[in-house]
PDB file of C-alpha atoms in Angstrom:
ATOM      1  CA  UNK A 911     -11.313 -18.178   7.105  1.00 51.00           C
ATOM      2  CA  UNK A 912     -10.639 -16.420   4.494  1.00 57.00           C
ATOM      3  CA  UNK A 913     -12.609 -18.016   1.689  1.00 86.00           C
ATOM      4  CA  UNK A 914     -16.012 -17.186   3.948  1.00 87.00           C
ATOM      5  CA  UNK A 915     -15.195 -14.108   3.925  1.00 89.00           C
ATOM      6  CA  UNK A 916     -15.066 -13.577   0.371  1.00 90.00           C
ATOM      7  CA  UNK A 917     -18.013 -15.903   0.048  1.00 91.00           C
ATOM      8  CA  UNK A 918     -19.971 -13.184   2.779  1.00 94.00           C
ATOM      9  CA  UNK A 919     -18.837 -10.482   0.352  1.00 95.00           C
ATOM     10  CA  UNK A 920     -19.868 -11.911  -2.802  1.00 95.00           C
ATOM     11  CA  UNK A 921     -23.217 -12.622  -1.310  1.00 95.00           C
ATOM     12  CA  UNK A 922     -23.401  -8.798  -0.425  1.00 96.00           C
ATOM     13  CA  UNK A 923     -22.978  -7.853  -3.751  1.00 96.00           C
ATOM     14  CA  UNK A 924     -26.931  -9.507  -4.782  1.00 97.00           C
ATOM     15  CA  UNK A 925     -29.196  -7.163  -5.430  1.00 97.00           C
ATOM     16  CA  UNK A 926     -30.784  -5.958  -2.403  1.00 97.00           C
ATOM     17  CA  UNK A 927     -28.767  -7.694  -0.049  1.00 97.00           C
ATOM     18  CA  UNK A 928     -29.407  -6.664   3.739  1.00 97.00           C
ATOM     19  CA  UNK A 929     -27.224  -9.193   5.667  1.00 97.00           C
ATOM     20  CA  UNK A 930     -25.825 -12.185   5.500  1.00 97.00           C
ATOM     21  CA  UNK A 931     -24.373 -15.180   7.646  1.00 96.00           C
ATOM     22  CA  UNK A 932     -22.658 -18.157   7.916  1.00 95.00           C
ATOM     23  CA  UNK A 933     -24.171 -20.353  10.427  1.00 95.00           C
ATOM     24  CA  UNK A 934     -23.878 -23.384  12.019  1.00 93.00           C
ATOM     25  CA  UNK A 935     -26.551 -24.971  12.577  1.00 89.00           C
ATOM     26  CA  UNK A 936     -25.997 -27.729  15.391  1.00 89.00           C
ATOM     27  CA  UNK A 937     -24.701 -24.038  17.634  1.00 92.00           C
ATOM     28  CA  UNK A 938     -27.025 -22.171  16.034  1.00 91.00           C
ATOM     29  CA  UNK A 939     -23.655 -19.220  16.470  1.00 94.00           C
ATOM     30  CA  UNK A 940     -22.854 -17.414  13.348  1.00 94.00           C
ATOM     31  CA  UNK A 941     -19.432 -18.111  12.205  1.00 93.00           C
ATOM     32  CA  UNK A 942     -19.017 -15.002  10.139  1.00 93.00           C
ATOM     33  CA  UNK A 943     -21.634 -12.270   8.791  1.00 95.00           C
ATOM     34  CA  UNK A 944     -21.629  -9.331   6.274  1.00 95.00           C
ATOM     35  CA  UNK A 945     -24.132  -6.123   6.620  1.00 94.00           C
ATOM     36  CA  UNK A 946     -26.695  -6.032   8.974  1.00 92.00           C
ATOM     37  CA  UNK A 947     -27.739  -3.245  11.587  1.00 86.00           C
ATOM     38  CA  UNK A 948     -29.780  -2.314  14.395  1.00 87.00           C
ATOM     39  CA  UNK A 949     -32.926  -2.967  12.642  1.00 89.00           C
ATOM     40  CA  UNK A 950     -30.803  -6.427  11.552  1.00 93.00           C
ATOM     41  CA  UNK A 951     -29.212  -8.253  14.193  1.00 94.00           C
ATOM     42  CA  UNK A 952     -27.326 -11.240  12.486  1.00 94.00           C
ATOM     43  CA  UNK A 953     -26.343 -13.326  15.416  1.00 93.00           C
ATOM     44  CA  UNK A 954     -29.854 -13.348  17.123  1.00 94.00           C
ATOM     45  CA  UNK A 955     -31.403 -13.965  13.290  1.00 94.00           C
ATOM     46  CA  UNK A 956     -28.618 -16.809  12.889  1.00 91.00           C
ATOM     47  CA  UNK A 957     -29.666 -18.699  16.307  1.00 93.00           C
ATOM     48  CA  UNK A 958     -33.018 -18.359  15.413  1.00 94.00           C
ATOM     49  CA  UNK A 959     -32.751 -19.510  11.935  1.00 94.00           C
ATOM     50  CA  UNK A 960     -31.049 -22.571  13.378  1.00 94.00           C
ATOM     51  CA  UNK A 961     -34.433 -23.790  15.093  1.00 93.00           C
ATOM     52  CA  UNK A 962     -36.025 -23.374  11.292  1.00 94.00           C
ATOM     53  CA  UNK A 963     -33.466 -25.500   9.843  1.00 93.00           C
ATOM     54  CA  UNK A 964     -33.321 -28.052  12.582  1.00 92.00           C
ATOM     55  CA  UNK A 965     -37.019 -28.201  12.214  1.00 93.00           C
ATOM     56  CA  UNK A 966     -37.539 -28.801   8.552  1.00 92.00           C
ATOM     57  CA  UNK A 967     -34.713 -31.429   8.752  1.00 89.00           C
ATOM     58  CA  UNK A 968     -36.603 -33.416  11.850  1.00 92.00           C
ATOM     59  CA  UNK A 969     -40.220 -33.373   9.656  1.00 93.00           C
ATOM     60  CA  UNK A 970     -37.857 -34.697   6.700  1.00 92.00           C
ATOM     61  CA  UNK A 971     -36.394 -37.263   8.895  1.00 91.00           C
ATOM     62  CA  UNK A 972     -39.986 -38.288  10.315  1.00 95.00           C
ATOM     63  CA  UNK A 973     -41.720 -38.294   6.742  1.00 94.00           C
ATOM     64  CA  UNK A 974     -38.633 -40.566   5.532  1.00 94.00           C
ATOM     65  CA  UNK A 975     -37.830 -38.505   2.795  1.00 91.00           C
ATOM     66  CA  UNK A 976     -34.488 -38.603   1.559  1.00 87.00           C
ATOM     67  CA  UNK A 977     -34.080 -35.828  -0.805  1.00 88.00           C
ATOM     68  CA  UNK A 978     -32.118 -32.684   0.352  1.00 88.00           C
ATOM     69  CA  UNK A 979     -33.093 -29.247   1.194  1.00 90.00           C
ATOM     70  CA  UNK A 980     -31.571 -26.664  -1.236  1.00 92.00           C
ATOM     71  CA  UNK A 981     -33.545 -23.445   0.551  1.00 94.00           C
ATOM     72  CA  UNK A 982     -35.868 -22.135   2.823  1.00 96.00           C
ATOM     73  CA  UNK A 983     -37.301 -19.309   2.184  1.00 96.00           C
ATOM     74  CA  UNK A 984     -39.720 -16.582   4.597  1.00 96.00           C
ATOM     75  CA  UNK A 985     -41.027 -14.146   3.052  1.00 97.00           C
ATOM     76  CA  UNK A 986     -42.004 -11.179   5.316  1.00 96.00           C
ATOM     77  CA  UNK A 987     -43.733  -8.095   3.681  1.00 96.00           C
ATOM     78  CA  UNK A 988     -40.710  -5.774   3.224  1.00 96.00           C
ATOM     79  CA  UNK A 989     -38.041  -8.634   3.012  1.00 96.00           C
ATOM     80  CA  UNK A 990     -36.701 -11.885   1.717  1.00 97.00           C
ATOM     81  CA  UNK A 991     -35.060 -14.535   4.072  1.00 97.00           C
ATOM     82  CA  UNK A 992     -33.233 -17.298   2.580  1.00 97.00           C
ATOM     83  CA  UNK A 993     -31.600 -19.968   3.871  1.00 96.00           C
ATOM     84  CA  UNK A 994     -29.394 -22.362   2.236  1.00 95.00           C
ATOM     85  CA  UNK A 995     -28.040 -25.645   3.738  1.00 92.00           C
ATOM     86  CA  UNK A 996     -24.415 -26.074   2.455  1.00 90.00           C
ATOM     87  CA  UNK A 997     -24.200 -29.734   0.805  1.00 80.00           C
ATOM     88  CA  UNK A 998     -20.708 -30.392   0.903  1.00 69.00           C
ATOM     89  CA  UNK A 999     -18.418 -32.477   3.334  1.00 64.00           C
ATOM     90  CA  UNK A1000     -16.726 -29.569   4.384  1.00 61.00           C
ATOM     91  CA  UNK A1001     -19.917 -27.825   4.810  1.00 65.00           C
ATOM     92  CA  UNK A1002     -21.833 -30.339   6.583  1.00 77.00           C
ATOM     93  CA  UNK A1003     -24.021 -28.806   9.615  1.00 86.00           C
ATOM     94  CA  UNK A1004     -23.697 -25.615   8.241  1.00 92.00           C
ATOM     95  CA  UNK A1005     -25.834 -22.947   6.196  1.00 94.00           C
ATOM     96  CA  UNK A1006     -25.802 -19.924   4.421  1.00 95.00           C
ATOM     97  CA  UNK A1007     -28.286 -17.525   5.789  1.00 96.00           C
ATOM     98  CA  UNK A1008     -29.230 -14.034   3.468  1.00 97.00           C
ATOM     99  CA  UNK A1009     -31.973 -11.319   4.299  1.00 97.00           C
ATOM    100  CA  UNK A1010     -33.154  -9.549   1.347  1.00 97.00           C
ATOM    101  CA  UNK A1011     -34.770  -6.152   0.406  1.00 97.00           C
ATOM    102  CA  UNK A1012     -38.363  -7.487  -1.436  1.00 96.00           C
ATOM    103  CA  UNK A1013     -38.437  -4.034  -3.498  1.00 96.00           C
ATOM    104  CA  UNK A1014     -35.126  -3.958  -4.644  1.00 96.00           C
ATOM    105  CA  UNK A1015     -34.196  -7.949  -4.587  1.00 97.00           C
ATOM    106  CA  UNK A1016     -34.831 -10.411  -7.769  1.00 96.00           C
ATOM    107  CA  UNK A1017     -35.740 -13.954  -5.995  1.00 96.00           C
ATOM    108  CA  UNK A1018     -35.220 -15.874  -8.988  1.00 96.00           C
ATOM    109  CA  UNK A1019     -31.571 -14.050  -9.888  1.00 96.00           C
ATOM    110  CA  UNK A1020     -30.551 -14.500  -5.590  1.00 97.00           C
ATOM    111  CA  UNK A1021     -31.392 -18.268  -5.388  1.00 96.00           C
ATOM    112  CA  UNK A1022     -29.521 -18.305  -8.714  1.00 95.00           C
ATOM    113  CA  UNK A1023     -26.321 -16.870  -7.408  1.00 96.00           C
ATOM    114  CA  UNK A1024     -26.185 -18.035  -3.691  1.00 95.00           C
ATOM    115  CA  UNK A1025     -26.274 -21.410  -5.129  1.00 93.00           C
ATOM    116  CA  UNK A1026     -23.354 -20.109  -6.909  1.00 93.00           C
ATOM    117  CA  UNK A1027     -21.551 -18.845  -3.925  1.00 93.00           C
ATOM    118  CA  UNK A1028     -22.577 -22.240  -2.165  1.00 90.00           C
ATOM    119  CA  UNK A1029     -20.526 -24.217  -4.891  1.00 87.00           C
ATOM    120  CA  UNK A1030     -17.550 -22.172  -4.234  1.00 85.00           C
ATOM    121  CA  UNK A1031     -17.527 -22.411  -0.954  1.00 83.00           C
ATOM    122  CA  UNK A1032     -14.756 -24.782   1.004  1.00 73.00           C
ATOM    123  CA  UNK A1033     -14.260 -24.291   4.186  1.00 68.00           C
TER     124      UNK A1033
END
């Protein structure tokens, strides 16, 4: 999958990027992640994640709204985590996952270009 992997990489290149993943979300297994660490485990923050997304997407179904997520975001008090829900056919069950530095990260400028990186994305 080489167009993930590019898509990992240009994620890594946003300010303050810690990690990233591609996850899907009905496994809640990451199908490919960038960065990370010990202090960053990616697959155990990617089947985590999953319950978050499956969440929001149950209240949505029980509220009947019918608009789409674009992000989630937690904000912890030394990072950013974002999640984004990929909204394409190709895409469908999956989301992009990226942890964030809060000092060094702009939010704004991040949503900005993983939306960016979402669009370019075909897997």
């Amino acid at each position: 999958m080489a167009e993930m992997d590019v898509a990992l990489k240009d994620t890594m290149q946003i300010d303050g990027a810690l990690g990233a993943a591609l996850v899907d979300h009905t496994s809640g297994m990451a199908l490919g992640t960038a960065g990370g660490g010990k202090d960053l485990d990616l697959t155990v923050a990617a089947a985590g994640n999953t319950d978050v997304v499956r969440a929001k997407l149950r209240a949505m179904e029980m509220l009947n709204l019918m608009d789409k997520v674009e992000d989630i975001l937690i904000t912890l008090d030394t990072q950013y985590h974002l999640i984004r829900p990929l909204t394409s056919r190709s895409g469908k069950g999956l989301f992009l996952y990226l942890v964030l530095n809060k000092d060094r990260a702009n939010l704004a400028m991040a949503r900005h270009q993983l939306r960016r990186i979402e669009r370019t994305l075909d897997l």
